[in-house]
PDB file of C-alpha atoms and ligand atoms in Angstrom:
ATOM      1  CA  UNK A  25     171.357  98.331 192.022  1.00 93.00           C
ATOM      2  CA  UNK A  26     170.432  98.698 188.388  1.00 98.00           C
ATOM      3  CA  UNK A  27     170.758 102.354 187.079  1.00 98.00           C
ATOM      4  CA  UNK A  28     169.022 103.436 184.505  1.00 98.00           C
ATOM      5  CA  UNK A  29     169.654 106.693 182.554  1.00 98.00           C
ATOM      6  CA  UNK A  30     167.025 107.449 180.614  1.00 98.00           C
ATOM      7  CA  UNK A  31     167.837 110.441 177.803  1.00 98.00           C
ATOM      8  CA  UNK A  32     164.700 109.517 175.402  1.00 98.00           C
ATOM      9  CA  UNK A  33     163.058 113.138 174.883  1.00 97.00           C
ATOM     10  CA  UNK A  34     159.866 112.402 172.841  1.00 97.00           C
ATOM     11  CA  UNK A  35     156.596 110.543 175.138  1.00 95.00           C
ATOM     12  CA  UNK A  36     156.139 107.812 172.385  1.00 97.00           C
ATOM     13  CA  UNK A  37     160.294 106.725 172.699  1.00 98.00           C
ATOM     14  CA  UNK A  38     160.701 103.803 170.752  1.00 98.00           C
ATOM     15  CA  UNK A  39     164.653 104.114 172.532  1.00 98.00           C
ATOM     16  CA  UNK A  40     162.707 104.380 175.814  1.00 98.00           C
ATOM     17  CA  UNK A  41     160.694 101.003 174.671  1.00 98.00           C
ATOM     18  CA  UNK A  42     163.257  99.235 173.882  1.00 98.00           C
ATOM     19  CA  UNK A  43     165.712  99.663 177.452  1.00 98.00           C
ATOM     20  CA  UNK A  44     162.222  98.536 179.555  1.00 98.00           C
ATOM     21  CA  UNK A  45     162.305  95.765 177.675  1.00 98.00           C
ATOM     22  CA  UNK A  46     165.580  94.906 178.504  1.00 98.00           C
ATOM     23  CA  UNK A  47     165.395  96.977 182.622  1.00 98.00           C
ATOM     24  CA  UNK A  48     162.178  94.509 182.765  1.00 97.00           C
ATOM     25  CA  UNK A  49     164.538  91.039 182.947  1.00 96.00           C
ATOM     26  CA  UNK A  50     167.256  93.230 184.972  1.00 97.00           C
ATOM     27  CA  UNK A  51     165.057  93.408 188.258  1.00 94.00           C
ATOM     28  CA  UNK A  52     164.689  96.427 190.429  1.00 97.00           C
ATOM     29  CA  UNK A  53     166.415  99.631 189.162  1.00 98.00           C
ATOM     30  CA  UNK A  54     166.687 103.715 189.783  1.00 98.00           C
ATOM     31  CA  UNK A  55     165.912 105.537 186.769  1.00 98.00           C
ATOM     32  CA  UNK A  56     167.633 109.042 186.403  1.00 98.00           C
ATOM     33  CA  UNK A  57     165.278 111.093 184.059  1.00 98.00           C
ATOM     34  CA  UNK A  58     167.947 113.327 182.459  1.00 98.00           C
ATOM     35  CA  UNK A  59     165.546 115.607 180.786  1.00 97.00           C
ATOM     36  CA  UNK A  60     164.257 116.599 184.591  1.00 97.00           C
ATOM     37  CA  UNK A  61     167.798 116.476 186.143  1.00 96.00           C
ATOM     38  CA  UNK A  62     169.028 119.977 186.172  1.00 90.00           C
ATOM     39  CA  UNK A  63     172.764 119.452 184.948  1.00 94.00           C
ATOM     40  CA  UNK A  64     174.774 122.553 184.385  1.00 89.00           C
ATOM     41  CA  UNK A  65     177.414 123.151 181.836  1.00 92.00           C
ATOM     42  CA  UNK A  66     180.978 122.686 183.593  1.00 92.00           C
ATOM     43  CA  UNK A  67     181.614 126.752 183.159  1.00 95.00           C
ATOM     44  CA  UNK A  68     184.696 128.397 184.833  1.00 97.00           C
ATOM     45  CA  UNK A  69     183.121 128.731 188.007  1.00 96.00           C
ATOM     46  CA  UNK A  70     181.944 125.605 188.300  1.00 95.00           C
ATOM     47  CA  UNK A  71     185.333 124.062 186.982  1.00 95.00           C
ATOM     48  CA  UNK A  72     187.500 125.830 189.583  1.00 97.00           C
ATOM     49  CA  UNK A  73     184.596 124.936 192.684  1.00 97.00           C
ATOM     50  CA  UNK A  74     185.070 121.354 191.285  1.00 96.00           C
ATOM     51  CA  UNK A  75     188.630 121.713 191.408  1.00 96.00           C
ATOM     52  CA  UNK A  76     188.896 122.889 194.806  1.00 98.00           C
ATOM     53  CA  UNK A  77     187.132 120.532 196.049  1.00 98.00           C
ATOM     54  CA  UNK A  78     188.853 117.774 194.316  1.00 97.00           C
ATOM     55  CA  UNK A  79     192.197 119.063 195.783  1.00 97.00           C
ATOM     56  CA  UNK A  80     190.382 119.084 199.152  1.00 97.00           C
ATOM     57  CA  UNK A  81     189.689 115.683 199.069  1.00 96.00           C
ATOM     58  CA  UNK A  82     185.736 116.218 199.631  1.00 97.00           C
ATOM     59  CA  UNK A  83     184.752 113.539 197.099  1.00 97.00           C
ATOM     60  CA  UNK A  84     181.326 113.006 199.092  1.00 97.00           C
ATOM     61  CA  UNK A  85     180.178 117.247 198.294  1.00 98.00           C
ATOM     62  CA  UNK A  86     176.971 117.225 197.072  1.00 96.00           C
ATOM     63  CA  UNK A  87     178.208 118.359 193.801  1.00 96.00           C
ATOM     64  CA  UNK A  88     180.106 114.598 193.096  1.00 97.00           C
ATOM     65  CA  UNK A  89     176.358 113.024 194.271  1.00 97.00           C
ATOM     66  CA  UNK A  90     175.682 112.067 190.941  1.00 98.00           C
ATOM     67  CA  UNK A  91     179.414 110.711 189.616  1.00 98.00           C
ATOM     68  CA  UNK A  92     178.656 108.604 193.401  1.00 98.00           C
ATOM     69  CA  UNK A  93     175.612 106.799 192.189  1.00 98.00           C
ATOM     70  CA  UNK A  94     176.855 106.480 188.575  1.00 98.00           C
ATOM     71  CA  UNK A  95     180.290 105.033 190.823  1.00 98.00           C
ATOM     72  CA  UNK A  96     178.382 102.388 193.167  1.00 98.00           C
ATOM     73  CA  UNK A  97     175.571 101.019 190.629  1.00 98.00           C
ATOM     74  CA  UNK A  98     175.988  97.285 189.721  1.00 98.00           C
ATOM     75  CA  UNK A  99     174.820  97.408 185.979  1.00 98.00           C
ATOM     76  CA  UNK A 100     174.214 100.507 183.800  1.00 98.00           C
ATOM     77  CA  UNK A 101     171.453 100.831 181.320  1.00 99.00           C
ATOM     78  CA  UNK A 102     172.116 104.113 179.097  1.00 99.00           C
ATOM     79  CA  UNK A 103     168.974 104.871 176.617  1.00 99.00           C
ATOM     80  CA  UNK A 104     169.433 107.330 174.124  1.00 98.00           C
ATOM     81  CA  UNK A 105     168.494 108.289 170.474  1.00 98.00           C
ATOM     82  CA  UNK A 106     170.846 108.545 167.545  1.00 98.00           C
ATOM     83  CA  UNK A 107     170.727 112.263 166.716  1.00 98.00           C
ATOM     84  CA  UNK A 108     173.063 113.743 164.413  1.00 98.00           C
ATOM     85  CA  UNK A 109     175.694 110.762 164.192  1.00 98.00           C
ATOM     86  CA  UNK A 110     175.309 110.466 168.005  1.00 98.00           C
ATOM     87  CA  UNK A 111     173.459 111.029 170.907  1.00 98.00           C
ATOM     88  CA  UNK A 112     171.434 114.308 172.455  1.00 98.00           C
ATOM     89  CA  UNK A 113     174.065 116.802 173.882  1.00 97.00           C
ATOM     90  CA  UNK A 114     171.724 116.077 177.444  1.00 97.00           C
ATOM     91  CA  UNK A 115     173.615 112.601 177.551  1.00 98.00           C
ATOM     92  CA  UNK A 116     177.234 114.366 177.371  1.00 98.00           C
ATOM     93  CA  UNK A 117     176.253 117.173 179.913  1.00 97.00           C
ATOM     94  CA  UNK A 118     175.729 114.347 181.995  1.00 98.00           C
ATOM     95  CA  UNK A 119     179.366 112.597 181.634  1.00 98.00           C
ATOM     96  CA  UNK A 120     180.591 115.914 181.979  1.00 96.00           C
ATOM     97  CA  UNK A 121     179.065 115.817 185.279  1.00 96.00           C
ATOM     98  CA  UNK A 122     179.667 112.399 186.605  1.00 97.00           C
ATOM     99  CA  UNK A 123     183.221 111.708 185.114  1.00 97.00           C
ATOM    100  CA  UNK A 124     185.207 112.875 188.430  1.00 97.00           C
ATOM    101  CA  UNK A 125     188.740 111.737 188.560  1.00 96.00           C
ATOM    102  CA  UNK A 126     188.790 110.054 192.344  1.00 96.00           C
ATOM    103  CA  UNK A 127     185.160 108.539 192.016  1.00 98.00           C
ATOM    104  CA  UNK A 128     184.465 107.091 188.456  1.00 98.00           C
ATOM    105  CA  UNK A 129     188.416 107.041 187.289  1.00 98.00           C
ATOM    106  CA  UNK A 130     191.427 107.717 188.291  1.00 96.00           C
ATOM    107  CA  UNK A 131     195.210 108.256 187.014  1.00 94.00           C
ATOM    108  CA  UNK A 132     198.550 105.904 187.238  1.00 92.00           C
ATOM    109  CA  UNK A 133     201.587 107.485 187.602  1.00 93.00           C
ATOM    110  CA  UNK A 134     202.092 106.426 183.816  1.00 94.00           C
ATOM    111  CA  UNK A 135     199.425 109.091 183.009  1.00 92.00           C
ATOM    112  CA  UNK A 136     196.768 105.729 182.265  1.00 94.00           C
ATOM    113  CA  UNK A 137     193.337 106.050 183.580  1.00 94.00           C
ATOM    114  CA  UNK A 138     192.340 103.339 185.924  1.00 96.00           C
ATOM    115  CA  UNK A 139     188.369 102.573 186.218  1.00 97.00           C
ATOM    116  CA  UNK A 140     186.815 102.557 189.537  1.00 98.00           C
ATOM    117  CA  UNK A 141     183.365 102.131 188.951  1.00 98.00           C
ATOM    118  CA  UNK A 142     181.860  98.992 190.168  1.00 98.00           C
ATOM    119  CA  UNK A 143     179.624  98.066 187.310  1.00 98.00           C
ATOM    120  CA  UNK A 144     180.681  94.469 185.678  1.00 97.00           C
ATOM    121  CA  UNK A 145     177.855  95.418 182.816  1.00 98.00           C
ATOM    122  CA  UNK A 146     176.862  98.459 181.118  1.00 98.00           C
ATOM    123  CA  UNK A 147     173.844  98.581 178.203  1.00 98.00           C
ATOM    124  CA  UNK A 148     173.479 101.364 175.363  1.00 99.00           C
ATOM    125  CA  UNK A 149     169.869 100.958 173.900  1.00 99.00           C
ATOM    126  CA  UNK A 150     169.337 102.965 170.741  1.00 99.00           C
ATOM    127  CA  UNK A 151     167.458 103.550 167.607  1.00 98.00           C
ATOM    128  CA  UNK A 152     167.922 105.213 164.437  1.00 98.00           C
ATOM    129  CA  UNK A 153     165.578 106.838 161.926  1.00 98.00           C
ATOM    130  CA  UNK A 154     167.822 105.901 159.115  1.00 98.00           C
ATOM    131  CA  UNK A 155     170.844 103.406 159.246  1.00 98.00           C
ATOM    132  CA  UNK A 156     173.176 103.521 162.211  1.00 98.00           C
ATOM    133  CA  UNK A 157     176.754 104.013 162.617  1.00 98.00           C
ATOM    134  CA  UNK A 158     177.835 103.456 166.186  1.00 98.00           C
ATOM    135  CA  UNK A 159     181.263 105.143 165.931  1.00 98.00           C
ATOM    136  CA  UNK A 160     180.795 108.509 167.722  1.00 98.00           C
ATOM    137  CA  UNK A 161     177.693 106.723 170.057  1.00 98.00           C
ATOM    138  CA  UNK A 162     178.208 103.280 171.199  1.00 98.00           C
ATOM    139  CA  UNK A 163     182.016 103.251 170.120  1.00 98.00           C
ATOM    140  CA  UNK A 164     182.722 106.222 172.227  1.00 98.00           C
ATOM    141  CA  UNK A 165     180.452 105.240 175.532  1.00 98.00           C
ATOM    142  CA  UNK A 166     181.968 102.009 175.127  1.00 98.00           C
ATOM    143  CA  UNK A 167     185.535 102.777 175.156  1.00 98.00           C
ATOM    144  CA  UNK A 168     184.633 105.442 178.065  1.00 98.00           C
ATOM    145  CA  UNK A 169     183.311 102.814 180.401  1.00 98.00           C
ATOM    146  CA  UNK A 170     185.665 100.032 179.390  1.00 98.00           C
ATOM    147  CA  UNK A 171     189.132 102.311 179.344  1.00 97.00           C
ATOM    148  CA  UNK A 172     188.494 105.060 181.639  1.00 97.00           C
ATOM    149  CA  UNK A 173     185.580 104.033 184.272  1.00 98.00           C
ATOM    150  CA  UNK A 174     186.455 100.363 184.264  1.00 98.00           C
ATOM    151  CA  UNK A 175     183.328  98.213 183.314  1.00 98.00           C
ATOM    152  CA  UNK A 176     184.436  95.337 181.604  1.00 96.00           C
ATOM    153  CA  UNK A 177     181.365  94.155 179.410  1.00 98.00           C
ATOM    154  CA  UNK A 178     179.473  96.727 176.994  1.00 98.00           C
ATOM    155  CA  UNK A 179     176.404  95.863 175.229  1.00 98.00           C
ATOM    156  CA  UNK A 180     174.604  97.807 172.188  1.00 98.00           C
ATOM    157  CA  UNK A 181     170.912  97.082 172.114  1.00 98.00           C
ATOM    158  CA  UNK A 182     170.196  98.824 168.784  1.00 98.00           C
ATOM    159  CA  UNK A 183     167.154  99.508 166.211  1.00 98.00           C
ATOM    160  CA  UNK A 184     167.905 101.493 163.043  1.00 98.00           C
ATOM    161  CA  UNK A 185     165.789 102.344 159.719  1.00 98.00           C
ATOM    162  CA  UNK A 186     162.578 103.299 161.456  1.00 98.00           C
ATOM    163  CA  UNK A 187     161.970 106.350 160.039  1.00 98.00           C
ATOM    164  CA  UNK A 188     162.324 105.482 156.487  1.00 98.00           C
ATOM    165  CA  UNK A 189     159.657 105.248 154.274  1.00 98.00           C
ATOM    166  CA  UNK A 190     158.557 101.525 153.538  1.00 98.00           C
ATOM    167  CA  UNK A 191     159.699 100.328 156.537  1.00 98.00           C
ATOM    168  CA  UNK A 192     157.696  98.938 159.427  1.00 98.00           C
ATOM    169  CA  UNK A 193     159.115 100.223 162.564  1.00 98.00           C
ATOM    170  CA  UNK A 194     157.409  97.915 164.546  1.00 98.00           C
ATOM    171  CA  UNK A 195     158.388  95.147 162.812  1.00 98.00           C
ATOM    172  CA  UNK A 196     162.163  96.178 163.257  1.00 98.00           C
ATOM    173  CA  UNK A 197     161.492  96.777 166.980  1.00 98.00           C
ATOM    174  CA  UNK A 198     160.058  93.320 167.464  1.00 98.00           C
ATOM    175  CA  UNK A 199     162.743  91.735 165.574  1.00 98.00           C
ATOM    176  CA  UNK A 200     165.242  93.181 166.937  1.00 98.00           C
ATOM    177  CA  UNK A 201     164.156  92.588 170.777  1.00 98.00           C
ATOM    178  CA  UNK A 202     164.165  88.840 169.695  1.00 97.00           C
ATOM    179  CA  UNK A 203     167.592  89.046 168.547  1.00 97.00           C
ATOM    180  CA  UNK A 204     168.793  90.299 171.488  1.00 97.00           C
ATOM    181  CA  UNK A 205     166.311  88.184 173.611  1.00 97.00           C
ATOM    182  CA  UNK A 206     164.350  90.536 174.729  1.00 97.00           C
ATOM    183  CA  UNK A 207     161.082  89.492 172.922  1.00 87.00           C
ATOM    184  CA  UNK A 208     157.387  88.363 174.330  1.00 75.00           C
TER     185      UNK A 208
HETATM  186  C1  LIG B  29     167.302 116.010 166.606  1.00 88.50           C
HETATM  187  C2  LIG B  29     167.240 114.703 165.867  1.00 88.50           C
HETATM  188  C3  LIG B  29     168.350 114.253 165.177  1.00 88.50           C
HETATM  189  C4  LIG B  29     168.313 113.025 164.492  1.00 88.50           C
HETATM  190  N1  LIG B  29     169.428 112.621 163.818  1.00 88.50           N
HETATM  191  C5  LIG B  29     169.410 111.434 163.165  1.00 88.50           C
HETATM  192  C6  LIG B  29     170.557 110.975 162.462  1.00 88.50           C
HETATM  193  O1  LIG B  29     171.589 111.631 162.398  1.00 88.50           O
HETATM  194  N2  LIG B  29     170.485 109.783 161.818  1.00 88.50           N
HETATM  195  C7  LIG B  29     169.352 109.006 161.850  1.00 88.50           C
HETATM  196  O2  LIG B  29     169.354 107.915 161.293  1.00 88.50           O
HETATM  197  N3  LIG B  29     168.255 109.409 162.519  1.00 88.50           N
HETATM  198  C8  LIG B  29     168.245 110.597 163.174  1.00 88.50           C
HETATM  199  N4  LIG B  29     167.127 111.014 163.859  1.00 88.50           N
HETATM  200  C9  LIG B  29     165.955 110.112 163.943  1.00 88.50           C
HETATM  201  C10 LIG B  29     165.972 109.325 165.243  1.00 88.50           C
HETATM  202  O3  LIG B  29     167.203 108.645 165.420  1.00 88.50           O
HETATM  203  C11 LIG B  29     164.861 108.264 165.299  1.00 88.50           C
HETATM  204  O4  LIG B  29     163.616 108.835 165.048  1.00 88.50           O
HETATM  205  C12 LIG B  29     164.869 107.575 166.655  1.00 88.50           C
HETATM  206  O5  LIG B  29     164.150 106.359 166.570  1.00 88.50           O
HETATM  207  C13 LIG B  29     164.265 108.457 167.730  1.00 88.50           C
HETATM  208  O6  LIG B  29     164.226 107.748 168.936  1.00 88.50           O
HETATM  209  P1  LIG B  29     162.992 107.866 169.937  1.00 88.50           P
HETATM  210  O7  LIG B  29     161.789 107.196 169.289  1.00 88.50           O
HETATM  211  O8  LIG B  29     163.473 107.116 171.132  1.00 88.50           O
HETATM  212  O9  LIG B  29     162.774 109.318 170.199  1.00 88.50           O
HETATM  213  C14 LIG B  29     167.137 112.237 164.530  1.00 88.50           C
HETATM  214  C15 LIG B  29     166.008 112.696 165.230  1.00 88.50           C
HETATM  215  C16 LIG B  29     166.053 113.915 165.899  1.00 88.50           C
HETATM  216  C17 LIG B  29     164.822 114.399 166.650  1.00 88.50           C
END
């Protein structure tokens, strides 16, 4: 199963665009909507709940559902804008909710984090309004799911300069989708 986390806020999404284009050659996929997903910040009282229940051993509590499916699906397909140097804050509420050690990652004795996920591929669509700089985006998701969650192969499906004056977003967008052969 593909999953597809969708974190494109605005209706006319050129991000949003861009990832069909690429879900449309992937086959059947489950798209999580994160805008309608009602994620909670990980306050104290959720932290020590979640820590209970970690020590527990009830990995399969209805409040790990979410770090399950993130765990079991085959390929990932992450689309989000570049705001301010990264991504929306909706996209880290969400690893803040799925990243459970004992379901996406866990620890060696050596302190190391050892992936468990079973996703061989994982996608990061973006686009940028002026020119992009992947370091605290696409660096950082890709270092999370190859280091800590264990998914080998990271891809950055990427569009930048389309809100600058001069330049035809469109254009970009259709270049770009044939670079990455993803075009008509
Ligand atoms: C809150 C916000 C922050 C943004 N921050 C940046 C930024 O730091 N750098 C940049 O190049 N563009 C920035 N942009 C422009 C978006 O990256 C650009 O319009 C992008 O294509 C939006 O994607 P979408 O069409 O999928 O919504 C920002 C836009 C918004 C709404």
């Amino acid at each position: 199963m593909v999953l597809y986390l969708n974190c494109c806020i605005r209706e006319e999404s050129r991000t949003d665009f861009m990832a069909r284009k690429l879900l449309a050659g992937l086959g059947d996929y489950e798209e999580v909507y994160l805008p309608d997903e009602e994620l909670s910040v990980l306050d104290l009282e959720s932290m020590m709940k979640r820590n209970d229940l970690l020590e527990e051993g009830k990995l399969d509590d209805h409040m790990f559902d979410r770090a399950r499916q993130f765990a079991q699906a085959d390929e990932i397909v992450i689309a989000a804008p570049f705001w301010d140097l990264s991504f929306p804050a909706l996209l880290k509420l969400y690893i803040e909710n799925i990243y459970v050690t004992g379901i996406v990652s866990e620890y060696g004795p050596d302190g190391r984090p050892r992936g468990l996920c079973r996703a061989s591929k994982l996608y990061y669509v973006t686009t940028a309004g002026g020119p992009y700089d992947g370091r605290f985006s696409f660096d950082y998701i890709k270092t999370l799911a190859q280091s800590y969650f264990g998914i080998g192969e990271v891809r950055l499906i990427m569009a930048e300069m389309l809100d600058v004056e001069g330049f035809d977003a469109d254009e970009i967008i259709k270049t770009q989708l044939g670079k990455y052969g993803l075009g008509d």
